[in-house]
Amino acid sequence: MSIVSQCVLLLTDDTDVRNAAQQSLAHANLDLQVLSDMTSALDQLHSGWTGVIIADHGIADFNISDFLTAIEKIDPELPVILVDGKSDLGETTRPDPTQHDAAFDVIGPICAPTQFNKITQRALRHRRLVLENRMLRGALAHYTNTAPAIIGTSPAMEKLRASLTKAAASHAHVLIHGESGSGKEVIARNLHVMSRRPGPFVVVDCGGMPEHLIDAELFGDRPFETAGTNPHPIGKLDLVDTGTLFLDEIESLPLALQVKLLRVLQERSRGRARPDPGQPHQADLRIIAATKIDLRKAATQGAFREDLYYRLNVIELSIPPLRERPDDIPLLFDHFTRDAAKRLGRTVDALSLAEITQIKAHDWPGNIRALRNAAERRVLGEDRLIAPMMAATDQGEPSSLSLPQQVEGFEKKLIIEALGKHGGNVTATVTALGVPRKTFYDKLTKYGIIPAEFRRQRKA
Ligand SMILES: Nc1ncnc2c1ncn2[C@@H]1O[C@H](COP(=O)(O)OP(=O)(O)OP(=O)(O)O)[C@@H](O)[C@H]1O
Ligand SMILES: [Mg+2]
């Protein structure tokens, strides 16, 4: 995404100015093009032009104001350095650079070559940053105003929706807590859209990346003076101005970067050199941080900076795991099934009652992501609705569930399988499982399993 080749367009009819420019820029290895009329110079330019224009305003029949106006129509951020080639020009003919956005600097007739070179290099860097910023913003633009629908009508989801509406009315920082795959990013994107923030939604994943890369991605890896030679001259904190920065897995942010981020949040201004040096950047910054762990506990134990925790946790949103809202499961499953069927160009039967019971009774340690995968597997014709429970989670990751929770999940699955096999016949199921009838009924109540549904299914 960086701008590779840059050039200098010199507009002059004065041999002295041309020689001076050629000498000054000779060592800079810059592609210098010299033209003597305004029309052919304007013909070269366009909004993606990567270079800098040096215009000698002493050129014959040349109206510098018209030239700058024409350039601003092409792109107001094209930098023009004005060269005062003729030392005998009166003050009245000097252009007033403050009247034009494009006028980058004015160089007098006795400008030293080193100064000339320095001003040109500065203008080139400025142009590079302008274009890189535009490219990055363009790449991020499609994230700005779209968010996937939040599906779920359980009381827990309704409560979360109400909290979201409240949070959207403010621009305070938000901490989202939820298990893996529970929908933290979906909630964050919706909050960004609902908050009507004009800037982009920018994601930085604080887990799974070495510290120096997160540092570069967040804060940019060079001060302005050397920017442009590096892939991340601009940090995402710069890009996110008026938007939302989503910091995923905030618990993994290295301690040194926690300090750096805290400083940004405290000052709301960063003391780094900017494209307009001397102007500290007042970022309109909203952070939504997401975590899978109990961050308060981590903060009290010293594993996460307590001051940063309190800065981020102005509003706290907690996403309930799927197993705590089983009534949302069929709705979500149906949504993902339709989506996958459309995408894959397939048709698929509606879920049977036994299948509904089965997916409702499952623990879904991988939460909504795992449910989506199961729906997709079914659309692809896989018989097994639920991936083997013996794998620690649906994602093949170590389970975040306790041992008793995993044992319960396994027990539930065995009961459902046995009932399915015996067509809902309780006596046959009890015998097959080798448990007392009373114990079996207690477990049916505990897991919300209804044998009649398996019998109806068999008849159907
Ligand atoms: N309420 C919801 N309605 C519909 N789809 C959802 C909902 N919540 C999550 N999803 C879907 O589930 C999947 C996982 O969601 P998401 O990536 O937001 O989870 P996460 O909590 O950020 O996961 P991780 O902890 O792995 O980062 C995505 O495909 C997402 O579209
Ligand atoms: Mg996520």
Coordinates of C-alpha atoms and ligand atoms in Angstrom, one line a residue:
M1 CA 0.0 0.0 0.0
S2 CA 3.0 2.3 0.0
I3 CA 3.6 4.8 -2.8
V4 CA 6.7 3.7 -4.7
S5 CA 7.7 6.2 -7.4
Q6 CA 7.6 9.9 -7.0
C7 CA 8.6 12.7 -9.3
V8 CA 9.0 16.5 -9.5
L9 CA 7.4 18.6 -12.2
L10 CA 9.2 21.9 -12.7
L11 CA 7.3 24.6 -14.5
T12 CA 9.7 27.4 -15.6
D13 CA 11.0 29.2 -18.7
D14 CA 14.1 30.5 -16.8
T15 CA 17.4 28.7 -17.4
D16 CA 18.8 29.8 -14.0
V17 CA 15.8 28.3 -12.2
R18 CA 16.0 25.1 -14.2
N19 CA 19.8 24.8 -13.5
A20 CA 19.3 25.5 -9.8
A21 CA 16.6 22.9 -9.5
Q22 CA 18.6 20.3 -11.4
Q23 CA 21.6 20.9 -9.2
S24 CA 19.6 20.8 -6.0
L25 CA 17.8 17.6 -6.8
A26 CA 20.6 15.8 -8.6
H27 CA 21.7 13.9 -5.5
A28 CA 18.2 13.1 -4.4
N29 CA 17.7 10.6 -7.2
L30 CA 14.4 12.2 -8.2
D31 CA 12.8 12.1 -11.6
L32 CA 12.7 15.8 -12.7
Q33 CA 10.5 16.9 -15.6
V34 CA 10.8 20.4 -16.8
L35 CA 7.9 22.1 -18.7
S36 CA 7.5 25.7 -19.7
D37 CA 3.7 26.1 -20.2
M38 CA 0.9 25.8 -17.8
T39 CA -1.5 23.8 -20.1
S40 CA 0.9 20.9 -20.7
A41 CA 1.7 20.8 -16.9
L42 CA -2.0 20.6 -16.1
D43 CA -2.4 17.8 -18.6
Q44 CA -0.1 15.6 -16.7
L45 CA -1.8 16.0 -13.4
H46 CA -4.6 13.9 -11.8
S47 CA -5.9 13.1 -8.4
G48 CA -3.7 10.1 -7.9
W49 CA -0.5 11.9 -9.2
T50 CA 2.3 11.0 -6.8
G51 CA 4.7 13.9 -7.2
V52 CA 5.3 17.5 -6.4
I53 CA 4.9 20.6 -8.7
I54 CA 7.5 23.4 -8.5
A55 CA 6.2 26.4 -10.3
D56 CA 8.2 29.5 -11.1
H57 CA 5.7 32.3 -10.9
G58 CA 7.9 34.7 -12.9
I59 CA 7.1 32.7 -16.1
A60 CA 5.9 34.8 -19.0
D61 CA 2.1 35.1 -19.5
F62 CA 1.5 33.0 -16.4
N63 CA -1.2 33.7 -13.8
I64 CA -0.2 31.8 -10.7
S65 CA -3.6 32.3 -9.1
D66 CA -5.3 30.7 -12.2
F67 CA -2.8 27.9 -12.1
L68 CA -3.4 27.1 -8.4
T69 CA -7.2 27.2 -8.9
A70 CA -6.9 24.8 -11.8
I71 CA -4.7 22.5 -9.6
E72 CA -7.2 22.6 -6.7
K73 CA -9.9 21.5 -9.1
I74 CA -7.8 18.4 -10.0
D75 CA -6.8 17.7 -6.3
P76 CA -6.6 20.3 -3.6
E77 CA -3.9 18.2 -1.9
L78 CA -1.5 18.3 -4.8
P79 CA 1.5 20.2 -3.3
V80 CA 2.8 23.2 -5.3
I81 CA 6.1 24.8 -4.3
L82 CA 6.3 28.3 -5.7
V83 CA 9.7 29.6 -6.9
D84 CA 10.3 33.3 -7.0
G85 CA 12.7 33.0 -10.0
K86 CA 12.9 36.7 -10.8
S87 CA 14.4 38.7 -7.9
D88 CA 13.0 41.9 -9.4
L89 CA 9.4 40.9 -9.0
G90 CA 7.4 43.5 -7.0
E91 CA 5.5 42.5 -3.8
T92 CA 2.2 43.0 -5.7
T93 CA 2.9 40.1 -8.0
R94 CA 3.7 37.6 -5.3
P95 CA 1.0 35.1 -4.8
D96 CA -0.5 34.8 -1.3
P97 CA -0.1 31.1 -0.5
T98 CA -2.6 31.2 2.3
Q99 CA -5.4 31.7 -0.3
H100 CA -4.7 28.4 -1.9
D101 CA -4.8 24.9 -0.4
A102 CA -2.3 23.5 -2.9
A103 CA 0.4 26.2 -2.3
F104 CA 2.7 24.2 -0.1
D105 CA 5.6 26.6 0.2
V106 CA 7.3 29.6 -1.4
I107 CA 11.0 29.6 -2.1
G108 CA 12.8 32.9 -2.7
P109 CA 15.3 33.6 -5.5
I110 CA 18.3 33.2 -3.2
C111 CA 17.3 29.9 -1.7
A112 CA 20.2 27.6 -0.9
P113 CA 20.3 24.2 -2.7
T114 CA 20.1 22.3 0.6
Q115 CA 17.0 24.2 1.6
F116 CA 15.5 23.7 -1.8
N117 CA 16.0 20.0 -1.5
K118 CA 14.7 19.9 2.0
I119 CA 11.4 21.6 1.1
T120 CA 10.9 19.4 -1.9
Q121 CA 11.5 16.2 0.1
R122 CA 9.1 17.5 2.7
A123 CA 6.4 18.1 0.1
L124 CA 7.0 14.7 -1.4
R125 CA 6.6 13.0 2.0
H126 CA 3.4 15.0 2.5
R127 CA 2.0 13.8 -0.8
R128 CA 2.9 10.2 0.0
L129 CA 1.1 10.4 3.3
V130 CA -2.0 12.0 1.7
L131 CA -2.2 9.2 -0.8
E132 CA -1.5 6.4 1.6
N133 CA -4.2 7.8 4.0
R134 CA -6.7 7.9 1.1
M135 CA -5.9 4.3 0.1
L136 CA -6.2 3.0 3.7
R137 CA -9.4 4.9 4.2
G138 CA -10.8 3.6 0.9
A139 CA -9.9 0.0 2.0
L140 CA -11.7 0.5 5.3
A141 CA -14.7 2.4 3.9
H142 CA -16.8 -0.7 3.3
Y143 CA -16.7 -1.6 7.0
T144 CA -18.0 1.7 8.1
N145 CA -21.7 1.4 7.9
T146 CA -22.6 -2.2 7.7
A147 CA -23.0 -4.8 10.5
P148 CA -24.4 -8.3 10.5
A149 CA -27.8 -8.7 12.0
I150 CA -28.0 -9.7 15.6
I151 CA -30.2 -12.8 15.8
G152 CA -31.8 -13.9 19.0
T153 CA -35.1 -13.2 20.8
S154 CA -34.2 -14.8 24.2
P155 CA -34.6 -12.5 27.2
A156 CA -30.8 -12.4 27.5
M157 CA -30.5 -11.1 24.0
E158 CA -33.3 -8.6 24.4
K159 CA -31.4 -7.3 27.5
L160 CA -28.2 -7.0 25.5
R161 CA -30.1 -5.1 22.7
A162 CA -31.4 -2.6 25.3
S163 CA -27.8 -2.1 26.6
L164 CA -26.5 -1.7 23.1
T165 CA -29.1 1.1 22.4
K166 CA -28.0 2.8 25.6
A167 CA -24.3 2.5 24.8
A168 CA -24.9 3.8 21.2
A169 CA -26.3 7.1 22.7
S170 CA -22.8 7.8 24.1
H171 CA -19.4 7.7 22.6
A172 CA -17.8 6.2 25.7
H173 CA -15.3 3.3 25.6
V174 CA -16.9 -0.1 25.8
L175 CA -15.6 -3.4 27.1
I176 CA -17.3 -6.5 25.7
H177 CA -17.0 -9.8 27.5
G178 CA -18.0 -13.1 25.9
E179 CA -16.8 -16.6 25.3
S180 CA -15.1 -17.6 22.1
G181 CA -17.4 -17.3 19.1
S182 CA -20.2 -15.7 21.1
G183 CA -20.5 -12.7 18.8
K184 CA -18.2 -10.0 20.3
E185 CA -17.3 -8.6 17.0
V186 CA -20.8 -8.7 15.7
I187 CA -21.9 -6.7 18.7
A188 CA -19.0 -4.2 18.3
R189 CA -19.8 -3.6 14.6
N190 CA -23.5 -3.1 15.4
L191 CA -22.6 -0.6 18.2
H192 CA -20.4 1.3 15.8
V193 CA -23.2 1.6 13.2
M194 CA -25.8 2.4 15.8
S195 CA -23.6 5.1 17.3
R196 CA -23.5 6.8 13.8
R197 CA -19.8 7.5 14.0
P198 CA -18.7 8.9 10.6
G199 CA -15.2 7.3 10.7
P200 CA -14.3 3.7 9.9
F201 CA -14.6 0.6 12.1
V202 CA -11.0 -0.6 12.5
V203 CA -10.0 -3.9 13.9
V204 CA -6.7 -4.7 15.7
D205 CA -6.2 -8.2 16.9
C206 CA -4.1 -8.0 20.0
G207 CA -3.6 -11.8 20.2
G208 CA -1.5 -13.9 18.0
M209 CA 0.9 -11.2 16.8
P210 CA 4.4 -10.3 18.0
E211 CA 4.6 -7.1 20.1
H212 CA 6.5 -5.0 17.5
L213 CA 3.8 -5.7 14.9
I214 CA 0.9 -4.7 17.2
D215 CA 2.9 -1.6 18.1
A216 CA 3.4 -0.7 14.4
E217 CA -0.2 -1.5 13.5
L218 CA -1.6 0.6 16.4
F219 CA 0.8 3.5 16.7
G220 CA 2.6 3.5 13.3
D221 CA 6.3 2.5 13.3
R222 CA 8.1 5.7 12.4
P223 CA 7.9 9.3 13.4
F224 CA 6.7 11.5 10.5
E225 CA 10.2 12.6 9.5
T226 CA 11.0 9.1 8.1
A227 CA 7.5 8.0 7.2
G228 CA 6.9 6.5 3.8
T229 CA 9.8 4.0 3.8
N230 CA 7.9 1.7 6.1
P231 CA 4.8 -0.4 5.6
H232 CA 3.0 1.2 8.6
P233 CA 3.9 4.9 8.5
I234 CA 0.4 5.6 9.9
G235 CA -0.9 3.7 12.9
K236 CA -4.6 2.6 13.0
L237 CA -5.0 5.0 15.9
D238 CA -4.6 7.8 13.3
L239 CA -6.9 6.2 10.8
V240 CA -9.7 5.7 13.3
D241 CA -10.3 9.3 14.0
T242 CA -14.1 9.8 14.4
G243 CA -14.5 6.0 14.0
T244 CA -14.3 3.0 16.3
L245 CA -11.2 1.1 17.1
F246 CA -12.0 -2.5 17.9
L247 CA -9.3 -4.1 20.1
D248 CA -9.9 -7.8 20.0
E249 CA -8.4 -10.0 22.7
I250 CA -7.4 -7.0 24.7
E251 CA -6.1 -9.2 27.5
S252 CA -3.2 -10.2 25.1
L253 CA -2.0 -6.6 24.6
P254 CA 1.6 -6.6 25.9
L255 CA 2.1 -4.5 29.1
A256 CA 4.4 -2.0 27.3
L257 CA 1.7 -1.3 24.8
Q258 CA -0.9 -1.1 27.5
V259 CA 1.1 1.8 28.9
K260 CA 1.3 3.5 25.4
L261 CA -2.4 3.1 24.8
L262 CA -3.2 4.4 28.3
R263 CA -1.2 7.5 27.5
V264 CA -3.2 8.1 24.3
L265 CA -6.4 7.7 26.2
Q266 CA -5.3 10.0 29.0
E267 CA -4.1 12.8 26.8
R268 CA -6.4 12.3 23.8
S269 CA -3.5 13.8 21.9
R270 CA -0.3 12.2 20.8
G271 CA 2.9 14.1 21.0
R272 CA 4.3 12.6 17.7
A273 CA 5.2 14.8 14.7
R274 CA 2.2 15.0 12.3
P275 CA 1.8 16.0 8.7
D276 CA 1.1 19.5 10.1
P277 CA 3.9 19.6 12.6
G278 CA 3.3 21.4 15.8
Q279 CA -0.4 20.6 15.8
P280 CA -1.0 17.8 18.3
H281 CA -3.6 15.4 17.0
Q282 CA -6.9 15.6 18.9
A283 CA -8.3 12.2 18.1
D284 CA -12.0 11.6 18.4
L285 CA -11.4 8.1 19.5
R286 CA -13.8 5.4 20.6
I287 CA -12.4 2.1 21.7
I288 CA -14.4 -1.1 21.9
A289 CA -12.3 -3.7 23.5
A290 CA -13.2 -7.4 23.6
T291 CA -12.1 -10.1 26.0
K292 CA -12.8 -13.7 26.7
I293 CA -11.5 -13.6 30.2
D294 CA -12.4 -11.9 33.5
L295 CA -10.4 -8.7 32.9
R296 CA -11.2 -7.2 36.3
K297 CA -9.7 -10.3 37.9
A298 CA -6.7 -10.1 35.6
A299 CA -6.3 -6.4 36.6
T300 CA -6.5 -7.1 40.3
Q301 CA -3.9 -9.9 39.9
G302 CA -1.6 -7.6 38.1
A303 CA -1.8 -9.4 34.7
F304 CA -3.5 -6.4 33.1
R305 CA -3.0 -2.7 33.9
E306 CA -5.7 -1.7 36.3
D307 CA -5.7 1.9 35.2
L308 CA -6.2 0.8 31.6
Y309 CA -9.0 -1.6 32.6
Y310 CA -10.9 1.3 34.2
R311 CA -10.3 3.6 31.2
L312 CA -11.7 1.0 28.8
N313 CA -14.5 -0.3 31.0
V314 CA -16.7 2.8 31.0
I315 CA -19.6 0.7 29.6
E316 CA -19.5 -3.1 30.0
L317 CA -21.4 -5.4 27.8
S318 CA -21.6 -9.1 28.5
I319 CA -22.7 -11.6 25.8
P320 CA -24.3 -14.7 27.3
P321 CA -23.0 -18.1 26.0
L322 CA -25.3 -19.9 23.7
R323 CA -26.0 -22.7 26.2
E324 CA -27.6 -20.1 28.4
R325 CA -30.1 -19.2 25.8
P326 CA -31.1 -22.4 24.1
D327 CA -34.3 -20.9 22.6
D328 CA -32.1 -18.8 20.3
I329 CA -30.4 -21.9 18.9
P330 CA -33.1 -23.1 16.3
L331 CA -33.5 -19.5 15.1
L332 CA -29.8 -19.0 14.6
F333 CA -29.4 -22.5 13.0
D334 CA -32.2 -21.8 10.6
H335 CA -30.6 -18.4 9.7
F336 CA -27.2 -20.1 9.0
T337 CA -28.7 -22.9 7.1
R338 CA -30.5 -20.6 4.7
D339 CA -27.4 -18.5 4.3
A340 CA -25.2 -21.5 3.6
A341 CA -27.8 -23.1 1.2
K342 CA -28.0 -19.8 -0.8
R343 CA -24.3 -19.5 -0.9
L344 CA -23.6 -23.1 -1.9
G345 CA -26.6 -23.3 -4.2
R346 CA -28.2 -26.3 -2.3
T347 CA -31.6 -27.1 -1.0
V348 CA -32.0 -28.6 2.5
D349 CA -34.8 -30.2 4.5
A350 CA -36.2 -28.3 7.6
L351 CA -34.8 -29.5 10.9
S352 CA -36.7 -32.4 12.5
L353 CA -37.9 -32.1 16.0
A354 CA -35.3 -34.6 17.2
E355 CA -32.6 -32.6 15.6
I356 CA -34.0 -29.4 17.2
T357 CA -34.0 -31.1 20.5
Q358 CA -30.5 -32.3 19.9
I359 CA -29.0 -28.9 19.0
K360 CA -30.8 -27.2 21.8
A361 CA -29.5 -29.7 24.3
H362 CA -25.9 -29.4 23.1
D363 CA -23.5 -27.2 25.1
W364 CA -21.9 -25.4 22.1
P365 CA -18.6 -24.5 23.7
G366 CA -17.6 -22.9 20.4
N367 CA -20.9 -20.8 20.7
I368 CA -22.4 -19.2 17.6
R369 CA -19.4 -19.8 15.3
A370 CA -19.6 -23.6 16.0
L371 CA -23.4 -23.5 15.4
R372 CA -22.8 -21.8 12.1
N373 CA -20.3 -24.5 11.1
A374 CA -22.8 -27.2 12.1
A375 CA -25.5 -25.6 9.9
E376 CA -23.0 -25.5 7.0
R377 CA -22.0 -29.1 7.5
R378 CA -25.7 -30.1 7.3
V379 CA -26.2 -28.2 4.1
L380 CA -23.2 -30.0 2.7
G381 CA -25.0 -33.3 3.5
E382 CA -23.0 -34.4 6.5
D383 CA -25.2 -36.7 8.6
R384 CA -23.7 -35.9 11.9
L385 CA -25.2 -32.7 13.2
I386 CA -22.9 -32.2 16.1
A387 CA -19.2 -32.7 15.8
P388 CA -17.8 -35.4 18.2
M389 CA -18.1 -34.2 21.7
M390 CA -14.9 -35.9 22.8
A391 CA -13.0 -33.2 21.0
A392 CA -12.5 -30.6 23.6
T393 CA -14.5 -28.0 21.8
D394 CA -16.3 -27.5 18.4
Q395 CA -13.3 -25.5 17.3
G396 CA -10.6 -28.0 18.3
E397 CA -9.3 -25.5 20.9
P398 CA -8.8 -26.4 24.5
S399 CA -12.2 -26.1 26.2
S400 CA -13.0 -23.1 28.3
L401 CA -15.6 -25.2 30.1
S402 CA -15.0 -26.8 33.5
L403 CA -14.8 -30.6 33.8
P404 CA -18.3 -31.0 35.2
Q405 CA -19.7 -28.9 32.3
Q406 CA -17.9 -31.0 29.8
V407 CA -19.1 -34.2 31.5
E408 CA -22.7 -32.9 31.5
G409 CA -22.5 -32.1 27.8
F410 CA -21.2 -35.6 27.0
E411 CA -24.0 -37.1 29.2
K412 CA -26.7 -35.1 27.4
K413 CA -25.3 -36.2 24.0
L414 CA -25.4 -39.9 25.0
I415 CA -29.0 -39.6 26.2
I416 CA -30.1 -37.9 23.0
E417 CA -28.3 -40.4 20.8
A418 CA -29.9 -43.3 22.7
L419 CA -33.4 -41.9 22.5
G420 CA -32.9 -41.3 18.8
K421 CA -31.7 -44.9 18.3
H422 CA -34.7 -46.3 20.2
G423 CA -37.3 -44.0 18.7
G424 CA -38.1 -42.3 21.9
N425 CA -38.9 -45.5 23.8
V426 CA -37.9 -44.8 27.4
T427 CA -37.8 -48.4 28.6
A428 CA -35.4 -49.4 25.8
T429 CA -33.3 -46.3 26.3
V430 CA -33.1 -46.8 30.1
T431 CA -32.0 -50.4 29.5
A432 CA -29.4 -49.5 26.9
L433 CA -27.9 -46.8 29.1
G434 CA -28.0 -49.0 32.3
V435 CA -29.4 -46.3 34.6
P436 CA -32.4 -46.4 37.0
R437 CA -35.6 -45.0 35.5
K438 CA -35.8 -42.2 38.2
T439 CA -32.3 -41.0 37.4
F440 CA -33.1 -41.1 33.7
Y441 CA -36.2 -38.9 34.2
D442 CA -34.2 -36.5 36.4
K443 CA -31.7 -36.1 33.7
L444 CA -34.4 -35.5 31.0
T445 CA -35.8 -32.7 33.2
K446 CA -32.3 -31.2 33.8
Y447 CA -31.4 -31.1 30.0
G448 CA -34.9 -30.3 28.8
I449 CA -35.2 -33.5 26.6
I450 CA -38.7 -34.7 25.7
P451 CA -38.9 -38.4 24.6
A452 CA -42.2 -37.8 22.9
E453 CA -40.5 -35.6 20.3
F454 CA -38.4 -38.6 19.2
R455 CA -41.5 -40.8 19.0
R456 CA -43.3 -38.2 16.8
Q457 CA -40.2 -38.0 14.7
R458 CA -40.1 -41.7 14.1
K459 CA -43.8 -41.7 13.1
A460 CA -43.2 -38.9 10.6
Ligands
LIG1 N1 -26.3 -12.6 17.4 C1 -25.8 -13.1 16.3 N2 -26.6 -13.2 15.2 C2 -26.1 -13.8 14.1 N3 -24.9 -14.2 13.9 C3 -24.0 -14.1 14.9 C4 -24.4 -13.5 16.1 N4 -23.4 -13.5 16.9 C5 -22.3 -14.0 16.3 N5 -22.7 -14.4 15.0 C6 -21.9 -15.0 14.0 O1 -21.1 -16.0 14.7 C7 -19.7 -16.0 14.3 C8 -18.8 -15.6 15.4 O2 -19.1 -14.2 15.8 P1 -17.9 -13.2 16.2 O3 -16.7 -13.3 15.3 O4 -18.5 -11.9 16.4 O5 -17.5 -13.9 17.6 P2 -16.4 -13.5 18.6 O6 -16.9 -13.5 20.0 O7 -15.7 -12.2 18.2 O8 -15.4 -14.7 18.4 P3 -13.8 -14.9 18.9 O9 -13.9 -15.0 20.4 O10 -13.4 -16.2 18.3 O11 -13.1 -13.7 18.4 C9 -19.7 -15.0 13.1 O12 -19.9 -15.7 11.9 C10 -20.9 -14.1 13.3 O13 -21.4 -13.6 12.2
MG2 MG -13.7 -11.9 17.6

